[in-house]
PDB file of C-alpha atoms in Angstrom:
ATOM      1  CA  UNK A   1     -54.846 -19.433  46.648  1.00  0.00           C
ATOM      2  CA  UNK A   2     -55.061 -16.551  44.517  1.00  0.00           C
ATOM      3  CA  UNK A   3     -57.560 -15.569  42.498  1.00  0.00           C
ATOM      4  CA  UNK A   4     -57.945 -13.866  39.314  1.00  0.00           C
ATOM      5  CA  UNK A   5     -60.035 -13.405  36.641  1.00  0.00           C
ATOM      6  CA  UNK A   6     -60.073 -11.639  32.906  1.00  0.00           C
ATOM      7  CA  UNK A   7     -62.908 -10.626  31.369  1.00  0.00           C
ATOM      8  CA  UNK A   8     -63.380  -9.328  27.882  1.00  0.00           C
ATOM      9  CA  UNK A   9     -65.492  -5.804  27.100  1.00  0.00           C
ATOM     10  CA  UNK A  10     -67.050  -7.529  24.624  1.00  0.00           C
ATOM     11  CA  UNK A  11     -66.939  -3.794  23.037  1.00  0.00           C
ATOM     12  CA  UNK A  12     -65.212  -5.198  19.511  1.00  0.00           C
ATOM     13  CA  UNK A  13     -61.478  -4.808  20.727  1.00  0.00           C
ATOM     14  CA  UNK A  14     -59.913  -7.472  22.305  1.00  0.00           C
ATOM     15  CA  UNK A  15     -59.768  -5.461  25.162  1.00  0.00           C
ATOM     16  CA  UNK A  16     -60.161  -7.089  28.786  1.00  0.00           C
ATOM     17  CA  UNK A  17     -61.325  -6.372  32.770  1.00  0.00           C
ATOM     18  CA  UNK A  18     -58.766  -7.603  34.837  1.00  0.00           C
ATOM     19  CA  UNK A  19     -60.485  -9.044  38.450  1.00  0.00           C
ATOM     20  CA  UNK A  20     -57.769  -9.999  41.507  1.00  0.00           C
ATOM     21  CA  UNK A  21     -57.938 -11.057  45.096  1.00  0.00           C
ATOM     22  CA  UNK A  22     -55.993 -13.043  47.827  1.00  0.00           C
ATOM     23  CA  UNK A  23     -58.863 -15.905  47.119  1.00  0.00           C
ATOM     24  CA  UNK A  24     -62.094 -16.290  46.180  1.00  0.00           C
ATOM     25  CA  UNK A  25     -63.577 -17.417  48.947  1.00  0.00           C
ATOM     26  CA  UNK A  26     -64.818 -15.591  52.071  1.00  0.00           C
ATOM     27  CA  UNK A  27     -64.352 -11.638  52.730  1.00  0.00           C
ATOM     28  CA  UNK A  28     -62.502 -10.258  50.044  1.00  0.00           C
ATOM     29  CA  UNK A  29     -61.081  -6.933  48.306  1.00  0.00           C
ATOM     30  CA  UNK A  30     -61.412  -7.897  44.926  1.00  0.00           C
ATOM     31  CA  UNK A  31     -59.159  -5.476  42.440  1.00  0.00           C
ATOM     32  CA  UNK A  32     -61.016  -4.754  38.769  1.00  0.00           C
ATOM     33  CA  UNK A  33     -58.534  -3.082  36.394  1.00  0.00           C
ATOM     34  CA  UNK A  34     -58.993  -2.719  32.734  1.00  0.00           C
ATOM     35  CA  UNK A  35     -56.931  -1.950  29.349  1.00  0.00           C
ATOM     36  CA  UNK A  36     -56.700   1.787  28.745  1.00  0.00           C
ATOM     37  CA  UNK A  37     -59.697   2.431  26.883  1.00  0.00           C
ATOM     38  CA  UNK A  38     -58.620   3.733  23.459  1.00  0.00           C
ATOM     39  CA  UNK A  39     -61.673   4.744  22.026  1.00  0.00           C
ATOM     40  CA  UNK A  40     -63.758   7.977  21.943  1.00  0.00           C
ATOM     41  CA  UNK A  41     -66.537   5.934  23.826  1.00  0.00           C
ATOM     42  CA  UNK A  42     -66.972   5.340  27.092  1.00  0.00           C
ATOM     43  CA  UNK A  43     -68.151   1.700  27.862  1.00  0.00           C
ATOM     44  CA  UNK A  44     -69.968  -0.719  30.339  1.00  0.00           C
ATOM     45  CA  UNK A  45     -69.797  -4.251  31.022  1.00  0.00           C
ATOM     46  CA  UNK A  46     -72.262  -6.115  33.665  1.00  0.00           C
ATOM     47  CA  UNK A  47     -70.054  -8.679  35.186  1.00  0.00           C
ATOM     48  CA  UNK A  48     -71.810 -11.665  37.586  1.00  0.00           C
ATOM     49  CA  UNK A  49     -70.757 -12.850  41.446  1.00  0.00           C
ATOM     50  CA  UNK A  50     -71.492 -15.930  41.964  1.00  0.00           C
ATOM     51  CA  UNK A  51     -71.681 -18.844  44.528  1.00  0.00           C
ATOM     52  CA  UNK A  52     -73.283 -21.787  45.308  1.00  0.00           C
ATOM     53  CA  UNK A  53     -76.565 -21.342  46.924  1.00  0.00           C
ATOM     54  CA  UNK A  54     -76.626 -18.194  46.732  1.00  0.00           C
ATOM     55  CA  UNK A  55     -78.343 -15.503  44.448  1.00  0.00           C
ATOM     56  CA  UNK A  56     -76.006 -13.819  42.291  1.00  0.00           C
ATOM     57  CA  UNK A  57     -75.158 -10.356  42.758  1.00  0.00           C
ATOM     58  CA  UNK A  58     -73.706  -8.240  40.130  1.00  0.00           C
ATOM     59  CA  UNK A  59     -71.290  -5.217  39.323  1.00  0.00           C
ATOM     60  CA  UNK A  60     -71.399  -2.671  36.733  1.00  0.00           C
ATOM     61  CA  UNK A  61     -68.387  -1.240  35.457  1.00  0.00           C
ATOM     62  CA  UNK A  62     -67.802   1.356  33.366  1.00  0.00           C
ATOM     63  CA  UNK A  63     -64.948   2.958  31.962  1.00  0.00           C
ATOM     64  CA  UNK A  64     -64.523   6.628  30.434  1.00  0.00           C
ATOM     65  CA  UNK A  65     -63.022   7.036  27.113  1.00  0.00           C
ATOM     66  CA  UNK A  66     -59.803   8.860  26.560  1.00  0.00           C
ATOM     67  CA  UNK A  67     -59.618  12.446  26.695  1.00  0.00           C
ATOM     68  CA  UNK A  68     -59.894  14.636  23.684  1.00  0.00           C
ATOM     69  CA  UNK A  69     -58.251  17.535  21.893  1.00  0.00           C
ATOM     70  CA  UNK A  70     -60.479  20.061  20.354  1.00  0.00           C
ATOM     71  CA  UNK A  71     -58.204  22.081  17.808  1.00  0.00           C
ATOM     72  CA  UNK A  72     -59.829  25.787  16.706  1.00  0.00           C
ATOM     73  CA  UNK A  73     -60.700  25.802  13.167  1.00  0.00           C
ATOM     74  CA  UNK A  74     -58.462  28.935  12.021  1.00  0.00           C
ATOM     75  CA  UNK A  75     -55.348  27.114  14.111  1.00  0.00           C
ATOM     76  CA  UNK A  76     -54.903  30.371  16.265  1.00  0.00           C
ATOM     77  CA  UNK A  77     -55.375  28.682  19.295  1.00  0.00           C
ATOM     78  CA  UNK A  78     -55.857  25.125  20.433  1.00  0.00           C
ATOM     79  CA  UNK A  79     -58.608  24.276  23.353  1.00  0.00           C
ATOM     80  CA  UNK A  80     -58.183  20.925  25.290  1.00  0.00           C
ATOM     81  CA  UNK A  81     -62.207  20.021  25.857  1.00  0.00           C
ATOM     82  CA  UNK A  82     -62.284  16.601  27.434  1.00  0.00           C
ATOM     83  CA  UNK A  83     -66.277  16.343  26.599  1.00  0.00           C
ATOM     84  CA  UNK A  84     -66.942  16.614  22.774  1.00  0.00           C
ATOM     85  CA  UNK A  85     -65.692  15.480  19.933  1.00  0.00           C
ATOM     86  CA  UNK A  86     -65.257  18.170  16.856  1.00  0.00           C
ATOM     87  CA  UNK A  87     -64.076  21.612  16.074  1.00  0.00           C
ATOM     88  CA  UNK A  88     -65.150  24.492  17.365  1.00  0.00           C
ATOM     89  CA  UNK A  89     -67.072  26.753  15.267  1.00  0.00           C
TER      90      UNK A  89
ATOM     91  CA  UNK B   1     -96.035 -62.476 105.951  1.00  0.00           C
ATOM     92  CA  UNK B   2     -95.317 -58.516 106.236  1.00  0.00           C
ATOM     93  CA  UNK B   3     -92.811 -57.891 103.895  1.00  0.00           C
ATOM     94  CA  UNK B   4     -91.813 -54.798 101.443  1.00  0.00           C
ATOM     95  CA  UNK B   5     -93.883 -54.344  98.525  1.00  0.00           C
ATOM     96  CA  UNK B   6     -90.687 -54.532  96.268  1.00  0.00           C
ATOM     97  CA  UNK B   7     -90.541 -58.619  96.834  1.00  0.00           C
ATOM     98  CA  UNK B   8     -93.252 -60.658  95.792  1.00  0.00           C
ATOM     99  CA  UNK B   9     -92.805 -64.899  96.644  1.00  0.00           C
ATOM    100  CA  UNK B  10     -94.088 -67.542  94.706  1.00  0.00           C
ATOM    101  CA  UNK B  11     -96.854 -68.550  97.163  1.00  0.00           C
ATOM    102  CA  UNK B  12     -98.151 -66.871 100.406  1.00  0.00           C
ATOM    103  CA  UNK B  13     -99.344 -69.813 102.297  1.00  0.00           C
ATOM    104  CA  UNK B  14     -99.019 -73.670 101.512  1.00  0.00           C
ATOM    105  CA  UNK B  15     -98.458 -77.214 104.260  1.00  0.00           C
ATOM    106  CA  UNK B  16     -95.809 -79.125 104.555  1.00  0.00           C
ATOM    107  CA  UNK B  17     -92.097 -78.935 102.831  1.00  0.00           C
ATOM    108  CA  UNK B  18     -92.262 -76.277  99.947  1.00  0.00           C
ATOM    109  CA  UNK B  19     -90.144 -74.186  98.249  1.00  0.00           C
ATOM    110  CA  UNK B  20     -90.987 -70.381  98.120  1.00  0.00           C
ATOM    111  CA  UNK B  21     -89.192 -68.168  95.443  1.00  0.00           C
ATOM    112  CA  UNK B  22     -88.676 -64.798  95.561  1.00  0.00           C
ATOM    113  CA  UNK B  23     -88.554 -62.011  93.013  1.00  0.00           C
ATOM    114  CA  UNK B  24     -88.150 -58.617  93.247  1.00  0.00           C
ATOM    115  CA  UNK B  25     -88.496 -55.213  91.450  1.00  0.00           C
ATOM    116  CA  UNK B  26     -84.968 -53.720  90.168  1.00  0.00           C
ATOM    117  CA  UNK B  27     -83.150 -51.759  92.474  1.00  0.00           C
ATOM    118  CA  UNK B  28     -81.577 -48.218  90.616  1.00  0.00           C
ATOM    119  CA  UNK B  29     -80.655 -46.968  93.843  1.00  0.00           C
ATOM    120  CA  UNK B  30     -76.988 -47.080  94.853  1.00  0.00           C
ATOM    121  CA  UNK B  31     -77.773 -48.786  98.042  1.00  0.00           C
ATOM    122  CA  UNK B  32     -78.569 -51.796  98.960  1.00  0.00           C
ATOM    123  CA  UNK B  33     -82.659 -52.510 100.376  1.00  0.00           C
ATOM    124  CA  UNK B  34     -83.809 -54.982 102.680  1.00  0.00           C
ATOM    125  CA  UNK B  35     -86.734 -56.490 103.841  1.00  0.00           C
ATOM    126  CA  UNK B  36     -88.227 -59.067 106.467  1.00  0.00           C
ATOM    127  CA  UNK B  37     -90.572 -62.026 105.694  1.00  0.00           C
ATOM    128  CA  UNK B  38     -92.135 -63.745 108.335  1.00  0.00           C
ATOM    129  CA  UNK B  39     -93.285 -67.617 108.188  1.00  0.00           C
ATOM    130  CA  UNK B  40     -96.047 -68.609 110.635  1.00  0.00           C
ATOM    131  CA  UNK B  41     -97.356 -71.803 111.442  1.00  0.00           C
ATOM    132  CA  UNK B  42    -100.024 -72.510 113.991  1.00  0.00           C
ATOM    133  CA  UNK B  43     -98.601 -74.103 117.346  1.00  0.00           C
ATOM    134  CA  UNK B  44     -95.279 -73.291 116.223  1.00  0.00           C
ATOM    135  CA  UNK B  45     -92.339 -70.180 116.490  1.00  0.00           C
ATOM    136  CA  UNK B  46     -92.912 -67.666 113.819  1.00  0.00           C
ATOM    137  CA  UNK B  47     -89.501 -67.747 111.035  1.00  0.00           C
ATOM    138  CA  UNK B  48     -88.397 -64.732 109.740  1.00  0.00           C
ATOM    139  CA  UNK B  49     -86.506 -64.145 106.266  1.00  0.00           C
ATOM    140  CA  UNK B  50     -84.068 -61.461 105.470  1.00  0.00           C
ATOM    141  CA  UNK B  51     -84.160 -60.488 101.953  1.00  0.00           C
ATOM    142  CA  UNK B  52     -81.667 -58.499 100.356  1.00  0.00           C
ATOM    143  CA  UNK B  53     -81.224 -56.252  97.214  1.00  0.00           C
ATOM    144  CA  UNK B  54     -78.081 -54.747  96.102  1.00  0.00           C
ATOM    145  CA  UNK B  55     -78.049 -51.376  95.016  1.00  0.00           C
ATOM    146  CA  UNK B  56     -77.079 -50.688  91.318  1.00  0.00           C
ATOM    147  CA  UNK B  57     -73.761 -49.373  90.405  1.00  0.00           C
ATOM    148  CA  UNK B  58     -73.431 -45.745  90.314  1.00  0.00           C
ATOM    149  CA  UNK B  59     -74.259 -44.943  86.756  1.00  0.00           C
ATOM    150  CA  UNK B  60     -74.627 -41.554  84.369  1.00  0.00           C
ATOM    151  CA  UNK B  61     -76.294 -42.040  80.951  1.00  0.00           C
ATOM    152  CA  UNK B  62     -77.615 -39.242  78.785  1.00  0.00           C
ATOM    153  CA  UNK B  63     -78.543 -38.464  75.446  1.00  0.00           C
ATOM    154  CA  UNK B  64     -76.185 -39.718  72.683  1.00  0.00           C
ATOM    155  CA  UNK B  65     -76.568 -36.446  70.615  1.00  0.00           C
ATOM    156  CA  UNK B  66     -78.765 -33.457  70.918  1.00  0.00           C
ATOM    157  CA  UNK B  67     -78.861 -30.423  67.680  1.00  0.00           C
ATOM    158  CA  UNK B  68     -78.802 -26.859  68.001  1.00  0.00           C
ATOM    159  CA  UNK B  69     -80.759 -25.010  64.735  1.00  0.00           C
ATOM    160  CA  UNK B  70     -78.344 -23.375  62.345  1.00  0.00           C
ATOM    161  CA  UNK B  71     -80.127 -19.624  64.005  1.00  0.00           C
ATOM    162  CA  UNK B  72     -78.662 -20.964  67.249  1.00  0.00           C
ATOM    163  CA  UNK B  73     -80.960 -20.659  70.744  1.00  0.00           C
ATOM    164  CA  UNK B  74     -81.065 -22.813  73.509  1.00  0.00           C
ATOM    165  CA  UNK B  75     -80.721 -26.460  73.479  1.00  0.00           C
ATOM    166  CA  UNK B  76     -81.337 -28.890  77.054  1.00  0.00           C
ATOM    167  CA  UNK B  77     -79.515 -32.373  76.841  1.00  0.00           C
ATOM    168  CA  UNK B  78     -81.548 -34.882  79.147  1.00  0.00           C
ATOM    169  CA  UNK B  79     -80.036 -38.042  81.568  1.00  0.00           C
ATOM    170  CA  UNK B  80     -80.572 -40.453  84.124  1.00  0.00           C
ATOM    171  CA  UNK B  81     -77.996 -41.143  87.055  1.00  0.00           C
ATOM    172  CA  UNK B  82     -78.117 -42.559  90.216  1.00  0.00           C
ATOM    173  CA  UNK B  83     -75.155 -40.591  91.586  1.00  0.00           C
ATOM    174  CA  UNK B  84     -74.802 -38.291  93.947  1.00  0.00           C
ATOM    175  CA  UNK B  85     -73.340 -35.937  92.350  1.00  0.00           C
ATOM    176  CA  UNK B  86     -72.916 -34.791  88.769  1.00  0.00           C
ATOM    177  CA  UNK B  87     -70.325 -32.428  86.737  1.00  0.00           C
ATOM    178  CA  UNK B  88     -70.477 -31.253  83.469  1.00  0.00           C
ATOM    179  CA  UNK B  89     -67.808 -30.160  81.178  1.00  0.00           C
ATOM    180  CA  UNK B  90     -67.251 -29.377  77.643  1.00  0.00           C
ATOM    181  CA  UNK B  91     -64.839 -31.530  76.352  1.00  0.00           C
ATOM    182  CA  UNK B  92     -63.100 -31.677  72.783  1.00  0.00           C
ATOM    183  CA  UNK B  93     -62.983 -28.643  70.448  1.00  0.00           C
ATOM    184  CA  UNK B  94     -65.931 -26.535  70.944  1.00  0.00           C
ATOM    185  CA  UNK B  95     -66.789 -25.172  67.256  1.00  0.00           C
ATOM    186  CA  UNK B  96     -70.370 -23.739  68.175  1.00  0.00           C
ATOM    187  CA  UNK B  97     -68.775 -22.233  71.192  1.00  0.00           C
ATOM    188  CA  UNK B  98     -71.371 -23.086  73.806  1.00  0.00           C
ATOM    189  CA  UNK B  99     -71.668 -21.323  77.539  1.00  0.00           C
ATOM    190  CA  UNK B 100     -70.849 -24.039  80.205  1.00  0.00           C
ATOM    191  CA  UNK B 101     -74.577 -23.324  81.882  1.00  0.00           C
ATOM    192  CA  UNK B 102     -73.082 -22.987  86.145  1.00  0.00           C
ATOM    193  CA  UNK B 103     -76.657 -24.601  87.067  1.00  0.00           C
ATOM    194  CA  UNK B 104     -78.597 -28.030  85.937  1.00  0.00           C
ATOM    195  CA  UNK B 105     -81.863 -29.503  87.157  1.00  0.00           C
ATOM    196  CA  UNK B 106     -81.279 -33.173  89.000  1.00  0.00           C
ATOM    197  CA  UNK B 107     -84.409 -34.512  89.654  1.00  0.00           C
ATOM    198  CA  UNK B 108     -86.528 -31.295  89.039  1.00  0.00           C
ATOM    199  CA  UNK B 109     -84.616 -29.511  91.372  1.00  0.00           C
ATOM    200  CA  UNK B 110     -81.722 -26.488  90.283  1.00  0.00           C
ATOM    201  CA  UNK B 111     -78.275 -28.159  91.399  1.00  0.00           C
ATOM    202  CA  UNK B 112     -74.695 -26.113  91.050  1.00  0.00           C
ATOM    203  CA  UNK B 113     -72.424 -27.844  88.326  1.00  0.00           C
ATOM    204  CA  UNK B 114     -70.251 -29.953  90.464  1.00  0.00           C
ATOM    205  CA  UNK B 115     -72.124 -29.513  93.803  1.00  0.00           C
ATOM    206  CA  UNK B 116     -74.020 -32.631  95.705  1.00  0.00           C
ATOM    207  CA  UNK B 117     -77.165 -33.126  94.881  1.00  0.00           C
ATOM    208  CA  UNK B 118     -80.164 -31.711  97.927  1.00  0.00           C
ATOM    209  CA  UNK B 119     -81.492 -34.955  99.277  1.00  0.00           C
ATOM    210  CA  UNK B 120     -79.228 -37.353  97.598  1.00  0.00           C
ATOM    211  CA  UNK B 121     -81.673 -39.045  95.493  1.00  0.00           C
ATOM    212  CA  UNK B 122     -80.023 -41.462  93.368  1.00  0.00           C
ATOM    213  CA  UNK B 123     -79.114 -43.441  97.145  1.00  0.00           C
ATOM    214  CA  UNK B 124     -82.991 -44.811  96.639  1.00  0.00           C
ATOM    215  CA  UNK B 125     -83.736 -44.801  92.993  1.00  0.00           C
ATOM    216  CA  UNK B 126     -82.283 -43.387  89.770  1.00  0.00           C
ATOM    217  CA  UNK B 127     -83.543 -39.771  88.563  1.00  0.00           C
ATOM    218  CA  UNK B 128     -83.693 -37.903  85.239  1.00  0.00           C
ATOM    219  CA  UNK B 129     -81.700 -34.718  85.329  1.00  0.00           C
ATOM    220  CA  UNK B 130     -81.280 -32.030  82.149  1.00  0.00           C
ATOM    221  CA  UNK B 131     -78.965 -29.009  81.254  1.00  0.00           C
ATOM    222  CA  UNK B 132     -79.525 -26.026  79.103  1.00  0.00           C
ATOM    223  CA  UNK B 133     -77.324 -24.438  77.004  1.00  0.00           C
ATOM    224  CA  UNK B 134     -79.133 -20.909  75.991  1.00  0.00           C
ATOM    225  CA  UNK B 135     -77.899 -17.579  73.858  1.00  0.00           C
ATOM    226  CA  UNK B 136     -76.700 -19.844  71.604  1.00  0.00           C
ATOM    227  CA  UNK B 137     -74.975 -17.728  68.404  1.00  0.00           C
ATOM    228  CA  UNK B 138     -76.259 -18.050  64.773  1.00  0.00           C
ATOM    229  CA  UNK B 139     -74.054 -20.313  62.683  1.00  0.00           C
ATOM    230  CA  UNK B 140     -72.617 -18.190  60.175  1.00  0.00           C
ATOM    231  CA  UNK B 141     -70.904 -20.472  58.163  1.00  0.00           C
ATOM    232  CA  UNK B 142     -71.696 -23.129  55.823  1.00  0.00           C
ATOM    233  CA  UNK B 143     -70.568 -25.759  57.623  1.00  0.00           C
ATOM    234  CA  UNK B 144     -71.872 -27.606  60.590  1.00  0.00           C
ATOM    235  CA  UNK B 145     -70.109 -27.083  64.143  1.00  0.00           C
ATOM    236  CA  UNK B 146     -69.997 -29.644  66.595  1.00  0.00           C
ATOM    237  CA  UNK B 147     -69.455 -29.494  70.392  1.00  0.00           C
ATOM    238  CA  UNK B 148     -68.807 -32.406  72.701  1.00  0.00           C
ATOM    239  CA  UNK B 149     -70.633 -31.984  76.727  1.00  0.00           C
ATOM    240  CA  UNK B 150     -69.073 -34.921  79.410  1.00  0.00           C
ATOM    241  CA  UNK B 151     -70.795 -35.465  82.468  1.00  0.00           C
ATOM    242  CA  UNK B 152     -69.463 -37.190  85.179  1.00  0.00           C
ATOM    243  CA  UNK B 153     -71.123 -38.780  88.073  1.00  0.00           C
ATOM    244  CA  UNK B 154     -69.244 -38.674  91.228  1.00  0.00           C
ATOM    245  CA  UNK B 155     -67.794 -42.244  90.398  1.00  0.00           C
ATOM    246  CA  UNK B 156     -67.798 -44.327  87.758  1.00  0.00           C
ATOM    247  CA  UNK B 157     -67.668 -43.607  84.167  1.00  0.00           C
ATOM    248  CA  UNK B 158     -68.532 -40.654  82.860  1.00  0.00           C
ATOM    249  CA  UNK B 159     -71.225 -40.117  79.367  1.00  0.00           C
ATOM    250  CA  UNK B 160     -70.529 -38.099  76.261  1.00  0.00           C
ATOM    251  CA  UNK B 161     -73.112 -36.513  74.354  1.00  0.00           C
ATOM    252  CA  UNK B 162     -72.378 -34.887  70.754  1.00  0.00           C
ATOM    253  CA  UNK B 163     -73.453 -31.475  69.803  1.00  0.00           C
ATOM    254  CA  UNK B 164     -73.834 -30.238  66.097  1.00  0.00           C
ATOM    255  CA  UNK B 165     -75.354 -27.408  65.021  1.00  0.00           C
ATOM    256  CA  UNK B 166     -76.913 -27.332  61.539  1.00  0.00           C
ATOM    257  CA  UNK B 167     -74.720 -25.189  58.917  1.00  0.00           C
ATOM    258  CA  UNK B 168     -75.731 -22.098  58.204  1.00  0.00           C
ATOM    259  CA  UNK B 169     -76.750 -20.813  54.884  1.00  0.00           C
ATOM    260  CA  UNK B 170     -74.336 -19.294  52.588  1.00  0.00           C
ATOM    261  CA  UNK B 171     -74.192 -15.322  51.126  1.00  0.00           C
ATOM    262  CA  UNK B 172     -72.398 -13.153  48.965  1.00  0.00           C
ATOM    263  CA  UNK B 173     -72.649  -9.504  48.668  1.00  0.00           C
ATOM    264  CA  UNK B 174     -70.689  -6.972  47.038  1.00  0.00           C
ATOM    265  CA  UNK B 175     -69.614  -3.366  47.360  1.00  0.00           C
ATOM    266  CA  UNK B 176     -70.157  -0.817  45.387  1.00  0.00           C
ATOM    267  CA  UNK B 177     -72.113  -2.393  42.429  1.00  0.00           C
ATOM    268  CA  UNK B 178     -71.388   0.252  40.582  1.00  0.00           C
ATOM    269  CA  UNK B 179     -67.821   1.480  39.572  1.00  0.00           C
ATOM    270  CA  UNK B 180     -66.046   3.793  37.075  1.00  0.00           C
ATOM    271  CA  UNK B 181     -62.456   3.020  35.968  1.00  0.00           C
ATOM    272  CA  UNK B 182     -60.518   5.763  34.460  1.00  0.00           C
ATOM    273  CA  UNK B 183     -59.547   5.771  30.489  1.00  0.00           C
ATOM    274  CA  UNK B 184     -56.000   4.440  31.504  1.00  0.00           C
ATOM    275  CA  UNK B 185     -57.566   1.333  33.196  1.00  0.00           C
ATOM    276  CA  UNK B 186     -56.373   2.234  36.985  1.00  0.00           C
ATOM    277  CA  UNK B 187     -57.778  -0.724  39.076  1.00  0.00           C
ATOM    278  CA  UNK B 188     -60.764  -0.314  41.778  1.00  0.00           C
ATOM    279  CA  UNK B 189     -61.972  -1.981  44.542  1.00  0.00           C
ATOM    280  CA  UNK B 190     -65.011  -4.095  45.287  1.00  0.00           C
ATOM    281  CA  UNK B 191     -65.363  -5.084  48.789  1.00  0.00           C
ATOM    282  CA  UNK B 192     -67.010  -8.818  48.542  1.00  0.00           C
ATOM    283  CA  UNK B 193     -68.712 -10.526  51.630  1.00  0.00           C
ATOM    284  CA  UNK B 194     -69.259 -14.216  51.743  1.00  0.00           C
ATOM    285  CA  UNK B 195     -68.818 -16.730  53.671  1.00  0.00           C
ATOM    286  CA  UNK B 196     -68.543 -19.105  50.753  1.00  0.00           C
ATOM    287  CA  UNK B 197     -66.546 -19.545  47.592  1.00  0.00           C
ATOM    288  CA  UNK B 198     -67.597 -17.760  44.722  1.00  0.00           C
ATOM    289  CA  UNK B 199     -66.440 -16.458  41.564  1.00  0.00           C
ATOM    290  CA  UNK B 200     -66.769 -13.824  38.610  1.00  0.00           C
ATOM    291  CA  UNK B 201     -67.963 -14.418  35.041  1.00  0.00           C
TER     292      UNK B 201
END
């Protein structure tokens, strides 16, 4: 049977991790997806595997935040920096 | 009286009419034994007595279960037969996925699977025999396998013994433990391994 699995960030949107596989049980490739992260933040969420008997084992996942436009201050010329947030002096 | 050590009678000497019982140890052999008793009386012929003991049906027992350890290894299964000769098969579904072993020991001694016995033993008495399974593999799952070995003797009805080996213990592991998803939310892979159920909270 299928498996899936959502997850929220936890990050104050309602955003969520999105976890799929054929099952969940045995060998598995196990798909995490996530909603576009809208923020200027980038942001990580411990998530827990877990069976019975067994120690759990976990993942980390972290997702960048959306790029950002960096507009000169004297509107000459515009500079896409994908790092920083502000204007450039 | 000269007579076999295997008969013992009720009295060895008495005067006049009597009765005189006999008993005897069991017979496991296949064949039949016999022995002569002689009655003597002074001033009189000698009387002999022909005593008789039927040899046991051919027979195979041997032991009802045996376990393997969930790590695997060797395991020996143990019997007694009187026959003559003795094969071994695995019968059923074979879950631990034993090694028909081609050798056995009957009566101490390394006989083929299937081959008659050196000295035919069991024609006199009954003898303990074993087989070893070895290079038994780990159980890797968390259930426990069973395996079925039949022996037959070389007539009469054959014995079952019942293998299980003890379930192995369960894991999980994942890989990477570590990923980065892109701002737009593109999915990634994790590789899990387990040999359980398991799930993600």
């Amino acid at each position: 049977m299928a498996y899936s699995q959502e997850i929220a960030w936890g990050d104050g949107t309602s955003d969520k991790l999105y976890f799929s596989a054929t099952a969940s049980e045995g060998n598995q490739t196990v798909s995490v997806s996530s909603d576009a992260n809208a923020g200027y933040n980038d942001r990580t969420k411990v998530v827990t595997f877990s069976a019975s008997g067994v120690t759990p084992v976990t993942l980390t996942v972290t997702q960048s935040s959306k790029n950002i436009i960096i507009i000169t201050r004297n509107d000459t010329a515009m500079t896409e920096n994908d790092v920083a947030v502000g204007y450039e002096q | 009286m000269a007579y076999a050590s295997w008969v013992e009678p009720s009295k060895t000497s008495g005067s006049g009419n009597d009765t005189v019982s006999w008993s005897a140890s069991a017979r496991t052999g296949r064949t039949a034994r016999q022995t002569t008793a002689t009655f003597s009386a002074s001033g009189v012929e000698s009387k002999t007595l022909t005593i008789i003991q039927a040899g046991k049906a051919e027979f195979v027992t041997i032991d009802a279960t045996a376990s393997v350890a969930k790590a695997g290894g060797s395991v020996t299964i143990s019997g007694t037969t009187n026959s003559s000769k003795l094969t071994f098969s695995l019968t059923g579904t074979d879950n631990i996925g034993l090694t028909l072993p081609s050798t056995y020991l009957a009566n101490s001694v390394s006989t083929s699977n299937g081959a008659a016995i050196t000295g035919d033993p069991g024609a006199d008495a009954e003898f303990n025999f074993s087989i070893t399974f070895t290079n038994i593999a780990e159980n890797t799952t968390i259930s426990s396998l069973t395996s079925q070995l039949t022996v037959a003797p070389n007539s009469g009805t054959s014995a079952v013994c019942d293998i299980t080996q003890a379930a192995g213990d369960a894991y999980l592991t994942i890989s990477p433990t570590t990923i980065n998803i892109p701002a737009a939310g593109t999915a990634q892979s994790v590789t899990v391994s387990s040999n359980t159920s398991w799930s993600i909270s």
